[in-house]
XYZ file of C-alpha atoms in Angstrom:
472
model
C 0.105 -0.124 -0.078
C 1.195 3.581 -1.122
C 1.106 6.782 1.195
C -2.442 7.041 0.299
C -4.575 5.143 2.474
C -7.560 4.911 0.248
C -5.510 3.020 -2.826
C -4.153 -0.068 -3.315
C -0.907 -0.926 -4.794
C -2.135 -3.598 -7.810
C 0.223 -5.350 -9.922
C 0.085 -4.920 -13.402
C -1.296 -7.847 -15.139
C -3.075 -6.211 -18.083
C -3.875 -3.579 -19.842
C -4.334 0.077 -18.328
C -8.002 0.134 -18.804
C -8.355 -3.267 -17.499
C -5.990 -2.501 -14.248
C -8.385 0.670 -13.843
C -11.485 -0.782 -13.746
C -10.225 -3.229 -11.390
C -8.777 -0.352 -9.192
C -12.269 1.197 -9.087
C -14.121 -1.861 -7.939
C -11.921 -2.617 -5.294
C -11.793 0.951 -3.503
C -15.731 1.116 -4.170
C -15.997 -2.178 -1.788
C -13.414 -0.665 0.385
C -15.463 2.558 0.639
C -18.954 1.131 0.652
C -20.328 2.936 4.066
C -20.341 5.969 2.390
C -20.274 5.090 -1.325
C -23.716 6.379 -3.157
C -24.738 4.852 -6.354
C -26.025 7.717 -8.419
C -28.837 4.991 -9.851
C -30.564 4.299 -6.851
C -32.147 5.135 -3.531
C -30.368 4.831 -0.204
C -33.174 3.500 2.349
C -32.202 3.728 6.179
C -33.680 0.884 8.470
C -34.002 3.042 11.391
C -37.255 5.104 12.387
C -36.358 8.068 14.357
C -39.661 9.356 15.445
C -40.931 12.913 16.302
C -40.556 14.038 19.763
C -42.665 16.901 18.917
C -45.680 15.874 20.664
C -43.525 14.376 23.667
C -45.122 14.882 26.771
C -41.387 15.439 28.538
C -42.431 18.523 30.921
C -44.456 15.606 32.956
C -41.009 14.272 34.268
C -38.489 17.357 34.392
C -36.997 16.498 31.371
C -35.605 18.889 28.801
C -35.363 18.326 25.440
C -32.612 20.181 22.197
C -35.092 22.019 20.200
C -35.436 20.354 16.617
C -36.857 21.195 13.127
C -40.242 20.565 13.039
C -41.841 19.885 9.667
C -44.858 22.057 8.851
C -46.571 19.379 7.267
C -46.703 17.010 10.065
C -47.785 20.011 12.440
C -51.487 19.686 11.940
C -50.993 15.901 12.521
C -48.737 16.292 15.736
C -51.355 19.100 17.315
C -54.453 16.789 16.704
C -52.451 13.789 18.460
C -51.252 15.959 21.386
C -54.485 17.011 22.243
C -56.100 13.578 22.027
C -53.588 12.318 24.295
C -53.097 15.120 26.864
C -56.367 17.300 26.464
C -57.044 20.402 24.466
C -55.498 22.538 27.278
C -52.256 21.684 26.633
C -52.231 21.296 22.514
C -50.577 24.990 22.143
C -48.492 25.287 25.747
C -44.906 24.854 25.323
C -42.879 23.068 28.092
C -42.013 25.408 30.796
C -38.620 26.035 31.627
C -36.808 25.822 34.957
C -33.800 28.485 35.608
C -31.513 25.179 35.012
C -33.146 25.248 31.590
C -32.196 28.737 30.609
C -28.588 28.004 30.900
C -25.852 26.853 28.656
C -27.124 23.474 26.793
C -24.143 21.693 27.933
C -24.495 22.937 31.506
C -28.194 21.256 31.457
C -28.385 18.540 33.913
C -31.517 16.661 34.338
C -33.873 16.410 37.332
C -32.695 14.041 40.060
C -36.358 13.521 40.578
C -36.814 12.456 37.046
C -40.259 10.236 37.804
C -41.530 12.573 40.511
C -45.410 13.665 40.198
C -45.846 17.275 38.992
C -49.309 18.493 40.857
C -48.689 21.760 38.907
C -49.111 19.900 35.762
C -52.855 20.093 37.046
C -53.773 16.767 34.548
C -56.192 14.482 35.661
C -55.160 10.865 35.359
C -57.779 10.212 32.834
C -56.163 12.925 30.680
C -52.800 10.920 30.376
C -54.754 7.951 28.872
C -55.260 7.684 25.192
C -58.789 6.745 25.797
C -59.737 9.694 28.383
C -63.459 10.310 29.575
C -62.886 14.124 28.838
C -66.264 15.491 26.793
C -64.274 18.248 25.466
C -62.340 16.119 22.659
C -64.665 15.748 19.782
C -64.806 12.807 17.601
C -63.897 10.432 20.612
C -66.807 7.693 21.839
C -66.844 7.168 25.665
C -68.657 3.908 26.987
C -70.225 4.683 30.397
C -68.778 3.513 33.240
C -71.214 0.412 34.760
C -72.954 0.847 38.220
C -72.561 -1.588 40.950
C -75.622 -4.266 40.222
C -78.822 -3.462 42.337
C -80.267 -6.349 44.880
C -84.145 -5.608 44.953
C -84.630 -5.459 48.666
C -87.854 -6.666 49.123
C -89.104 -10.120 48.438
C -91.212 -10.754 45.210
C -93.488 -13.625 46.625
C -93.688 -14.894 50.137
C -95.643 -18.034 51.366
C -97.059 -18.949 54.356
C -95.520 -21.917 55.652
C -97.629 -22.535 58.945
C -95.793 -25.239 61.318
C -92.343 -24.479 59.501
C -90.193 -25.115 62.830
C -87.709 -22.885 64.632
C -84.938 -25.183 64.770
C -81.496 -24.521 64.056
C -80.577 -28.447 63.362
C -83.151 -29.175 61.165
C -83.366 -28.614 57.221
C -86.596 -28.506 56.014
C -86.469 -26.575 52.703
C -84.812 -27.445 49.430
C -85.556 -26.725 45.566
C -84.727 -29.592 43.060
C -83.505 -29.340 39.633
C -86.916 -29.255 37.583
C -87.946 -26.051 39.782
C -90.175 -27.315 42.712
C -89.684 -26.494 46.060
C -90.059 -29.401 49.074
C -90.636 -27.999 52.460
C -91.551 -30.025 55.334
C -94.397 -28.610 57.867
C -94.783 -30.725 61.058
C -95.124 -34.397 59.964
C -96.138 -33.576 56.277
C -93.853 -32.658 52.945
C -95.424 -30.222 50.743
C -94.272 -29.480 47.196
C -94.694 -26.324 45.623
C -94.540 -26.198 41.688
C -92.252 -22.781 41.076
C -93.611 -22.830 37.090
C -97.312 -23.158 38.102
C -97.294 -22.025 41.742
C -99.469 -25.589 42.191
C -98.879 -26.863 45.499
C -98.730 -30.902 46.325
C -98.842 -32.764 49.564
C -96.529 -35.185 49.315
C -96.464 -37.554 52.188
C -97.990 -37.305 55.784
C -95.582 -39.402 58.459
C -98.309 -39.474 61.567
C -98.818 -38.229 64.817
C -95.683 -39.926 66.213
C -93.115 -38.773 63.561
C -92.329 -35.640 62.223
C -90.055 -34.517 59.182
C -86.618 -33.216 60.180
C -84.861 -32.597 56.847
C -85.637 -32.888 53.247
C -83.182 -33.397 50.079
C -83.343 -33.315 46.236
C -81.739 -35.943 44.163
C -78.966 -34.573 41.766
C -81.093 -35.323 39.248
C -84.561 -36.601 38.588
C -87.725 -36.638 40.801
C -86.523 -38.217 43.873
C -86.782 -36.897 47.312
C -85.081 -38.212 50.440
C -86.810 -37.193 53.679
C -85.233 -37.636 57.363
C -87.284 -38.486 60.270
C -87.405 -37.755 64.010
C -88.020 -41.510 64.153
C -84.184 -42.041 63.013
C -85.387 -43.438 59.486
C -84.601 -41.774 55.872
C -87.771 -42.423 52.890
C -86.530 -41.859 49.683
C -89.755 -41.072 47.659
C -90.575 -40.772 43.727
C -92.377 -36.906 43.752
C -93.522 -37.875 40.064
C -95.780 -40.413 41.268
C -96.046 -39.189 44.808
C -95.024 -43.052 45.872
C -92.832 -44.125 48.439
C -90.320 -46.416 47.426
C -88.369 -47.318 50.630
C -87.851 -46.339 53.591
C -84.206 -47.230 55.354
C -82.643 -47.184 58.825
C -79.626 -47.070 60.982
C -79.747 -44.004 62.722
C -80.962 -43.974 66.241
C -82.083 -40.325 66.687
C -83.190 -38.025 64.277
C -82.287 -37.256 60.795
C -81.580 -33.176 60.443
C -78.931 -33.840 57.377
C -79.222 -35.163 54.098
C -76.926 -34.786 51.133
C -76.850 -36.311 47.538
C -73.695 -37.790 45.657
C -75.168 -39.071 42.252
C -76.956 -42.062 43.804
C -75.252 -42.168 47.094
C -76.987 -40.435 50.018
C -75.393 -39.160 53.277
C -77.345 -38.403 56.162
C -76.521 -36.959 59.534
C -78.182 -37.303 62.787
C -78.515 -36.686 66.521
C -76.687 -39.962 67.490
C -73.340 -38.354 66.031
C -73.524 -40.601 63.011
C -73.353 -40.194 59.312
C -74.592 -42.961 57.316
C -73.599 -43.504 53.512
C -76.734 -45.260 51.800
C -76.570 -46.499 48.244
C -80.197 -46.685 46.795
C -78.864 -49.356 44.236
C -77.743 -51.558 47.105
C -80.061 -53.714 49.178
C -78.328 -53.042 52.523
C -79.691 -49.376 54.047
C -76.399 -48.611 54.372
C -73.088 -49.435 52.778
C -70.332 -47.282 55.216
C -70.771 -45.571 58.672
C -68.609 -42.193 59.400
C -67.659 -41.485 62.865
C -65.759 -38.691 64.236
C -68.596 -36.161 65.491
C -69.244 -35.782 69.297
C -72.149 -34.236 68.885
C -75.441 -33.943 66.524
C -74.496 -33.554 62.768
C -76.402 -30.611 61.147
C -74.699 -29.604 58.170
C -73.656 -32.112 55.256
C -72.551 -31.036 51.556
C -71.317 -33.033 48.773
C -68.383 -31.051 46.620
C -69.439 -30.187 43.025
C -66.985 -32.876 41.678
C -68.548 -35.594 44.136
C -65.107 -36.481 45.494
C -65.227 -34.625 48.953
C -68.146 -34.790 51.809
C -68.211 -31.722 54.285
C -70.019 -32.608 57.527
C -70.399 -29.766 60.520
C -71.786 -31.074 63.772
C -72.988 -29.448 67.232
C -69.392 -29.967 68.496
C -67.968 -27.180 66.590
C -66.497 -28.977 63.941
C -66.226 -29.111 60.636
C -65.032 -32.492 58.768
C -63.933 -33.529 55.061
C -64.371 -37.017 54.201
C -63.998 -38.852 51.088
C -65.472 -41.937 49.167
C -63.073 -44.543 51.183
C -62.961 -42.844 54.339
C -64.470 -43.687 57.391
C -62.551 -41.135 59.671
C -62.450 -37.551 58.391
C -59.392 -36.861 56.261
C -59.423 -33.138 56.976
C -60.574 -31.672 60.927
C -61.116 -27.849 61.193
C -61.602 -26.995 64.812
C -61.699 -23.027 64.729
C -65.217 -22.633 64.921
C -66.515 -21.825 68.800
C -70.207 -22.652 67.768
C -72.456 -25.278 66.344
C -71.327 -25.578 62.641
C -74.601 -26.184 59.998
C -73.815 -23.532 57.384
C -71.720 -25.272 54.440
C -71.184 -24.127 50.946
C -68.731 -25.397 48.042
C -67.357 -23.062 45.800
C -68.406 -23.887 42.448
C -65.575 -21.882 40.678
C -62.698 -22.978 42.565
C -61.957 -26.722 43.102
C -61.528 -27.458 46.761
C -62.844 -23.521 47.831
C -64.880 -24.350 51.041
C -67.309 -22.104 53.387
C -68.483 -22.477 57.143
C -70.339 -20.501 59.085
C -70.698 -20.758 62.801
C -73.917 -20.222 65.057
C -74.574 -17.907 68.145
C -71.131 -17.901 69.832
C -69.041 -17.562 66.850
C -70.728 -15.801 63.955
C -68.013 -16.358 61.397
C -68.147 -17.458 57.741
C -64.513 -18.872 57.400
C -63.006 -20.050 54.102
C -60.888 -23.167 53.399
C -58.872 -24.684 50.791
C -59.190 -28.551 51.198
C -56.683 -28.968 48.608
C -53.710 -27.423 50.405
C -55.293 -27.920 53.704
C -55.424 -24.410 54.873
C -57.461 -21.802 56.531
C -57.834 -18.652 54.159
C -60.193 -16.137 55.874
C -62.383 -15.455 58.473
C -65.413 -12.578 58.700
C -67.227 -12.038 61.995
C -70.608 -11.175 60.552
C -72.144 -10.254 64.111
C -75.056 -12.593 63.882
C -75.512 -16.016 63.904
C -74.762 -18.054 60.596
C -77.709 -20.230 60.011
C -76.986 -21.061 55.714
C -74.776 -20.419 52.944
C -75.093 -20.917 49.393
C -72.802 -19.776 46.573
C -73.832 -18.191 43.407
C -73.115 -20.739 40.418
C -73.142 -17.324 37.911
C -71.007 -15.141 39.430
C -68.403 -15.405 42.253
C -70.934 -14.320 45.178
C -72.662 -15.939 48.164
C -75.371 -15.345 50.363
C -75.726 -16.055 54.013
C -78.884 -16.086 56.297
C -78.293 -14.928 59.786
C -80.349 -15.762 63.435
C -79.261 -13.921 66.492
C -79.805 -10.918 67.043
C -80.292 -9.462 63.338
C -82.396 -11.984 61.396
C -80.632 -10.425 58.003
C -79.677 -11.931 54.717
C -76.560 -10.711 52.877
C -74.806 -10.951 49.911
C -71.205 -11.144 49.537
C -69.017 -10.554 46.881
C -65.833 -12.958 47.031
C -62.896 -12.834 47.928
C -63.471 -9.555 49.172
C -66.328 -10.181 51.138
C -68.072 -7.157 50.510
C -71.582 -6.425 50.759
C -73.907 -6.141 47.855
C -77.116 -6.237 49.848
C -78.362 -6.768 53.366
C -82.155 -7.887 53.174
C -84.363 -8.014 56.067
C -88.100 -8.934 56.485
C -88.124 -11.840 58.460
C -89.111 -11.519 62.350
C -87.303 -14.906 63.444
C -84.174 -16.720 62.807
C -83.685 -17.336 58.698
C -83.047 -20.785 59.409
C -83.849 -22.531 55.861
C -82.157 -21.301 52.738
C -82.188 -22.771 48.740
C -81.398 -21.944 45.521
C -83.260 -22.109 42.315
C -81.893 -24.090 39.207
C -81.088 -21.218 37.132
C -78.876 -19.564 40.003
C -80.699 -16.795 40.438
C -83.406 -16.760 43.131
C -83.093 -17.828 46.342
C -85.782 -19.199 48.869
C -85.680 -18.172 53.043
C -87.333 -19.793 55.471
C -87.914 -18.779 59.239
C -90.032 -19.507 62.506
C -91.953 -16.537 61.834
C -93.934 -19.577 59.449
C -92.955 -17.562 56.255
C -91.039 -18.497 52.608
C -89.786 -15.198 50.991
C -88.719 -15.639 47.752
C -85.636 -13.188 46.539
C -83.889 -11.949 43.174
C -80.236 -11.714 44.472
C -78.332 -13.064 41.683
C -77.749 -12.195 38.431
C -78.598 -14.607 35.116
C -75.372 -16.517 33.344
C -76.076 -14.107 30.041
C -76.416 -10.948 31.228
C -74.690 -10.925 35.049
C -74.765 -6.802 35.124
C -78.263 -6.117 34.046
C -80.872 -5.367 36.854
C -83.534 -7.706 37.233
C -86.490 -6.071 38.769
C -89.077 -9.071 39.635
C -91.268 -8.730 42.042
C -93.871 -5.664 41.132
C -95.875 -7.729 39.133
C -95.669 -11.272 41.041
C -95.610 -9.477 44.703
C -98.381 -11.432 46.642
C -98.594 -13.945 49.600
C -99.963 -17.171 49.560
C -100.534 -20.508 51.334
C -98.504 -23.606 51.024
C -101.221 -25.820 52.078
């Protein structure tokens, strides 16, 4: 290479014209970074955005002035108005004393992400979809109001002889929209579609109804009696199919799992009964030290939760004769039990007068999740299958009904009307309506949950159907 760094010393191997062409080709390859072909346009692979519409004033960042293309000024003004509001469309960034100094001596503020109160821009004005009606051409969707729960029942049924007994379960609603109610020594059926009342059975003067429970599918109804028997009835034909023994005292709790029926009694025992088998029961579950007053199978039919007057909450499975999980945190009888249909293993339980708490458990991890003091005896719990909410009914001392949003446990509504403890609770098959029963001998129907399709629609049923009739 000679003294010129941009030329190569090429030995002559041909004519002068050939050497000159070769030399020009090599020089073009070496200086390709700044060689511009006269026959084509060079395109860059970088995109450098215009910062003329940036809001650096919010963060005390100074930017050097840059030339602005007049052809994009209208677009930049419109974009700045849409993003930051009309008040800042033509305002230049404010200059601090530091910014008036020489550009070489300008230093960024130490509080680079400090919130500037003097900017006086709302949080909505910083959003590309702000809620300022002053900006034309922007469509704003209104904020949805909280769902309203009607504060009055839309129907009231008189239920003479409905017992005021915390340990019984005398109301249940079938998948065929038929309500079963135990009144004294009789069971009555109320068809929610036709409002027709049917007397299913009469146990006689020496016996009375202590619990009723519909099978998950079909028209079979289980009836627990004060004599310790469990009867199975075909409600469509008003015919008793069989009567099963085992308990020595009254049967106050019933729960179905497919063809398996669980019954809990005052004798502290739980019996598992397969209605397809000839035997009255296939297994006996022992563990409670007092009357069993709450029974619920999980939605996957794998776990049975039981509550008793011994303040205990137990969890069983199909193969266990001893509880697989034991929870002893309640300080009063546990009748209220509900499994979540939304989260596997989530169980809610409520305690009696000396406890007043709703507790949540994760049976998968065997952990206590949370506790809410309701201020009153917790009599029943039921979860909505349409939304992640649940309802509780209460006794001493306020006799109220509360709709809760889970997991925040914020109150959506507090419903009053019963003058006695709200001891009985059932939910309609569509998951929107509940019925409550109390010692005031009334059944009250409430619209508390939304439908699956329109969960935010106010559903004001009641004005046309409000009335009071008798169930027998």
